Amino acid sequence: MADPRSGVGAEQVAGGVPVTINGKELLAREGELLIEAAQRHGIYIPRFCYHPRMEPVGMCRMCLVEVDTGRGFALQPSCMLTCTPGMVVDTESEVTRKAQDGVLEFLLINHPLDCPVCDKGGECPLQDQTVAYGPGESRFVEEKRHYEKPIPISDLVLLDRERCILCDRCTRFADTVAGDPLIHFIHRGSNTEVNTFPDHPFASYFSGNTVQICPVGALTSVDYRFRARPWDLEETESTCQSCAVGCRMAVQSSRNQVLRYVGLDLDDVNWGWLCDKGRYGFQALNHEDRLGTPLVRSADELVPSRWNEAYKRAVEAIRAALESHGPAGVAVLGGSRLSNESAYAWAKLAKGVIGTDNVDAQLGDGLPAELILGLPLATIDETCTPGGTVILFAPDLKEELPVLFLRLRHAVLRDRVTVIDCHPHANSFTTLAAVSLHGRPGEQAELAKVLTGALGADREVAGVAPDRLARARALVEAAQGPVTVVLGRQTLGESGSAIADAASVLLAGLPGVRFLSALRRANVHGALEMGLAPGVLPGRVGLDEGRSWFASHWPGVPEVRGLDARGVLEEAAAGRIGALILLGADPLADFPDRKLAEQALAGAGCVIAVDQFLTGSSQLADVVFPAAGFAEVDGTTTNLEGRVLPLGQRVTPPGTAQPDWVIAAELARRMGADLGIESVRDVQDEIRRVAPARTDRAVELAEAAGGEAHAELEVGAEAQAELGTGAEVSGDADMPQAVTPTPPPLIEHRPGPIADPPPVDSYSLRLVVTRKLYDAGVIVSHSASLSSLAPGTVLRVNGYDFDRLGVVEGSVVQVKSPRGRIDVEIRIDNGIPRGTAAIVVNQPGVPVTELIDASERITDVRIERGDA
Amino acid sequence: MAITDAPKIVTSRFQYDDSHTLARYEATGGYQALRKALGMSPTAVVEEVKAASLLGRGGAGFPAGVKWGFCPPGVWPRYLVVNGDESEPGTYKDRMLMERDPHQIIEGVLIASYAVGCSQAFLYVRGEMALAQERIAAALNEAYDAGYVGRNILGSEFSLDIVLHWGAGAYIVGEETALIESLEGHRGMPRLKPPYFPAAKGLYLQPTIVNNIETLSNIPWIVANGAEAFAALGAETSKGTRLFAVSGHVANPGVFEVEYGVTTFRDLIYAPVYAGGIRGGRKLKAFIPGGASSPWFFEEHLDLPLEKVTVDRAGSMLGSGAIVVMDETTDMVRACHRVVRFFASESCGKCTPCREGTTWLERILKRILDGQGRMSDLDLLLDVADNISPGIAWPPKQTTICPLGPSAVSPIASAIRRFRHEFEAHIARNPNAALEASDGGASTAARPAAVETAVSLGGHHG
Amino acid sequence: MARLTPENEALAREIIARYPRPRSALIPLLHLAQEQDGYLATDAMEHVAELVGCSPAQVLGTASFYEMFKLEPVGRYVVNICTDIACMLLGADELLHHAEEQLGIRAGQTTADGAITLEGVTCIAACTEAPCLQVNYRYRYRVTPEAFDQLCEDLRAGRAGDIPPHGTLARVRQHIPAERAAGPADPSSGVQPAWMAERPSGEAV
Ligand SMILES: Cc1cc2nc3c(=O)[nH]c(=O)nc-3n(C[C@H](O)[C@H](O)[C@H](O)COP(=O)(O)O)c2cc1C
Ligand code: SF4
Ligand code: FES
């Protein structure tokens, strides 16, 4: 498949490397491996150890073919052989056949004949090869190798060493791709086995990939064992919704139950990999706690009700709020787990029908919408451009956007990308970075000034030593390739303004710089683009700039700019929000300031929740609508690059749960308005009409994505088609030229004044509040095999600060902020800079958000002995 | 027949008890070649060694001077790795040189590094050779103190650290790319050549020269006496002298330095000054001419000279200079099994045909020895061998990365071709041999294998 | 049974410093650990992993590849009888058989008193001195059954003075004096050695 983006493919073919395979003259690409070139021309050479996303090792010897490079034919491993001009290859000769048959027989002599009970049966390359070419009867009469049957090598993965054919795929993946060399070849020769070190399990966030790439059934998932046979599975292509990277996957089900996710190889995004949270999170879909019926509050209890009753109650509440407070009395929080289409429907309901701009898809834990929508964006590939420079003003990518971590790690190790790590403390990128600036929270803009040269590197800035600053500045100055800033919320202990200011400084000071968003929620980028944020309208358009255009498409447009999540919650706490709608949002768990969230839920007139589970917040609602979830709706999602990717429906939702857009349309209808939406396709058509400019970039990215997706599995043609309809500009779309000739301009971020750094209180430690991949969130806690993996948290401080505190390591201390107080165990960690203290949010048992005041820029804490 | 009085080049000091000390070494001309080399340009030293046509003594017999010229120009740093892993069955010469003349090796390393431009040298000694490690450590310590090794050697610009490194028991590490993997702290699994030819992409993927202990032990003599003197010894394609270990059923087993290319196998095995003939006046049945990897030779090969090209053409190799003699009493199935067992137990496990194939061969042979063979096993042995080394030819073709797997094929081919009747006699001991056409023999044939231990070395039955 | 002692850790650091990359010191450091404990203890391997900067699984992967490294405790003396081709021809199997009978154990086992572990091994490069064996990697040549019995008696009685405990190899260590050291050659330095420098690099070889 030629590369559609650049025409490079065409050029390469023109100037390609001529080779002859099986008598046919073909053109290989410069530097292309024989096994790949052959496959591109429809000649499949069998293989086990070769994997297109890893360095070849040439050890299974299955891909041997006869090759003549001028000195006569010899058997060569095609996975290690680069095509050279004039090379003559025979993949079907007698000698080739005999060698391959021989290898297959060698692999089988010690392989158990347990295909009927093996999870891989039916999708096993070894089985397929054997059926296709294998020896009939075994000539091996000796006893096969024996090992203890499957042993757990982690909480998620089992290993059956008898089935292993020692292809080095899992071990190579663990070492070179994931950077977690926790499984390894042990012993030698025919005693070689894959195993872990005693008491050091394969605890990698990426372990599930090894199950997927194992060419036999040696590695199996704890949660999939014996659940289904491949021929019983039906599958649909979709996009992972565990975070915003947008990894392409196949959703596989049997009897209307999702049983497995399989990573698909999307060249621009995930290269076939998934993280374990994404892969194993499907268990939450099937959880018995999923809501299948509407609930309404009766006295103190939520009781099941009919849809009609729930709609009635909701509409009444919204009407009442409008009457007493006007449109601003209705607020909508959440929407980042919705599809683009549902997000649009809800934006249209809130802004176009109800007329409120008090809408925010983020819960005070992200970055300002206009910043994210207005920065010049980079794709993942652009960020990973060989020789480029990447500045990380981002959370720990391994914890929040795991597959982006893999891509960037690869870029550093293989493509000479230079990384400047500006996280407030040591993290998973620190050892990969050329230099780390672990600056004081709240002072990121000062570090940014050093990077742009606006501030000298001759003295300490934000607590970072001058030599490090100078080194970082020198790297930026010397940058040859593109400079990209990965931008996200690093700590909930500070407000988003610190990072926003840093972005402004970098945008103004580094010509040509581009940004890759590191906001984490699955479709937060789609939700923001669809207008689920104050001050914006669908299609990356500002409220004021888009008012007249949207007035011609929508029943109405909000008159005044609304409030973000924090503002909404403050208004609710003050009794000025009559109807608070939570779109899959759980402010009690996710808003950084728990006290404010509690007060808001208590102070809101009526709380309406649209959710898949009863969360801490939806439990307090007056009306709860059960929403259809992932794999239960069709549509599209937008990843952190702004790339539009397909969501495929595979199963039906539990009970009578409905897609979010259906609920929006029905509420609108009952309020006397018509959203004009009968299907997902209707929404997509309308998005295309009202937001033409926005779709340009999305189309570009989606086409690139669709064009390069070479899935390891056959992907459903339907899903492909869905992607096409989701993003293409179809010829006959009736553009509303008659109404407003020019659509509004896209938002552009204009750096404003930069705030001075907050003052340092030398008696306190500044709190860094980060996340771990496994937490107490909905997906993890409802997935049986993941729920026990949330590691919990301790308070971590530098040894220097620790000594001044006079506490005992491992003891429980009191952590006090002006806002609140928690008890937590304390540990020394010299990866935490002096003057800061680090803690992980949303872990069982430690209510970290008690400490945070959302109206403050930073959180300073004092630490006292637990018995005080 | 040519038993010559060629000078002893690498064993000249063996007559002294203190041959391993610096004092003795200096007293017998030691480190003079280094001084001489430092007075020459590096290029001139390389040319001298080229002119001497010194063939590598590690097994492959590649000319050392030519190899030294293979490093890609302008790529720095370069390394020298000395291969002291001697483990090929029958081979015993490098250990002797390490234990008895360590300074000669050190001087060779210094001259080679100076000539090639290596910035650091590693002397990799086989793990099991404690005394060799001790002697080399002591010699290095002396040489550092005396200013022969380290910074600004003998006041020149030439600086070199020689690091003594030692293995931990794995024959395959003798293969040069596996040696490099091992020196990087990894499992000793060979790399694919190309692209990983050490001279281009060796240690830490930098240009690296790997030379055998005996090869480097020749260097001081060549530099001191000149290439001409060296090339005057031996035959056209095999110059100088060479060490041969003669073991097995001979009257006087030993390690002998003989003139290369002119002395014959018969000289070496039968001459009273060498191995002194077959023990007890028995008859020769077969001999391994160049280490366990080499196809076997027989009576009719005795008059071949110990010369590389001649022996290659005759279908075997001089390899590591190891001649193992088997007399008429030898059970050739047992001998064959023993050699195959070696390769099965030493396979690194990387390539499927070697890992599975050599083990399979070993188990079939063991079964035959245990009286559980079947007539079809002979074809099976040959076909399995063919799947490791297609065509069972010489030089061997391979389905593997390195020649270890195919090495197990040599004894099988030699023994079955020549002594088929001995296999058949063992098979005839199987009471179920008649049933073999079906799989009727399987139940008795499949003896429980030692679980997780494919190849047992401890047994005394085979 | 333990991490490296402070003295051994210091020695380990000295060894690491000789190599361009710490991981290269892995095998020598494992020998040091085995010298300390007689075998490779789990925590020693973890310690070595820390010192050379790799994972314990990587250390085990390397350690288990080489047969000299013992992952379980062995006897004070490990007696390796060569049973390879040259020794076999001169009675190695019979010698091993005799040893098994004499010690009352099979190859691969350790005597009840913990004195002797018996192993049959592949070629140990003393083929002209067959049959031969090693005790803790010190050679005994042309071993007769009687000589073997005498050896066992000497070992048990502490009369084998030239044989250190299992794990110790060379009793002389290399020491590179700081003032003489040229230093490790960093592979990424690209530095051409001084004595090659005056000449154009192309001409050098
Ligand atoms: C399986 C195998 C084992 C080897 N073992 C040794 C060895 O123990 N010692 C040695 O010097 N060369 C050995 N070699 C040869 C080396 O790969 C390499 O050719 C040699 O060290 C180069 O040195 P030279 O050119 O000085 O002979 C072995 C090769 C193979 C394929
Ligand atoms: S042929 Fe055998 S020893 Fe050589 S690399 Fe392959 S598996 Fe390892
Ligand atoms: S696929 Fe090439 S050797 Fe395995």
PDB file of C-alpha atoms and ligand atoms in Angstrom, chain B residues 172 190 346-351 354-355 400-402 404-406, ligand 2:
ATOM      1  CA  ILE B 172      29.123 -21.502  22.057  1.00  0.00           C
ATOM      2  CA  PRO B 190      25.509 -15.693  18.197  1.00  0.00           C
ATOM      3  CA  GLU B 346      25.983 -26.785  24.026  1.00  0.00           C
ATOM      4  CA  SER B 347      23.388 -25.420  21.592  1.00  0.00           C
ATOM      5  CA  CYS B 348      22.570 -21.911  22.641  1.00  0.00           C
ATOM      6  CA  GLY B 349      18.939 -22.495  21.740  1.00  0.00           C
ATOM      7  CA  LYS B 350      18.495 -19.595  19.391  1.00  0.00           C
ATOM      8  CA  CYS B 351      17.833 -21.440  16.132  1.00  0.00           C
ATOM      9  CA  CYS B 354      19.871 -26.565  16.238  1.00  0.00           C
ATOM     10  CA  ARG B 355      17.951 -26.417  19.515  1.00  0.00           C
ATOM     11  CA  THR B 400      21.015 -22.062  11.387  1.00  0.00           C
ATOM     12  CA  ILE B 401      22.785 -18.846  12.327  1.00  0.00           C
ATOM     13  CA  CYS B 402      26.114 -20.339  13.304  1.00  0.00           C
ATOM     14  CA  LEU B 404      27.232 -25.282  15.824  1.00  0.00           C
ATOM     15  CA  GLY B 405      24.057 -27.054  14.761  1.00  0.00           C
ATOM     16  CA  PRO B 406      25.560 -28.347  11.523  1.00  0.00           C
TER      17      PRO B 406
HETATM   18  S1  SF4 D   2      23.217 -22.857  15.387  1.00  0.00           S
HETATM   19 FE1  SF4 D   2      22.791 -23.456  17.510  1.00  0.00          FE
HETATM   20  S2  SF4 D   2      24.417 -22.597  18.730  1.00  0.00           S
HETATM   21 FE2  SF4 D   2      24.446 -21.558  16.715  1.00  0.00          FE
HETATM   22  S3  SF4 D   2      23.198 -19.740  17.033  1.00  0.00           S
HETATM   23 FE3  SF4 D   2      21.847 -21.317  16.292  1.00  0.00          FE
HETATM   24  S4  SF4 D   2      21.033 -22.298  18.163  1.00  0.00           S
HETATM   25 FE4  SF4 D   2      22.789 -21.102  18.756  1.00  0.00          FE
END
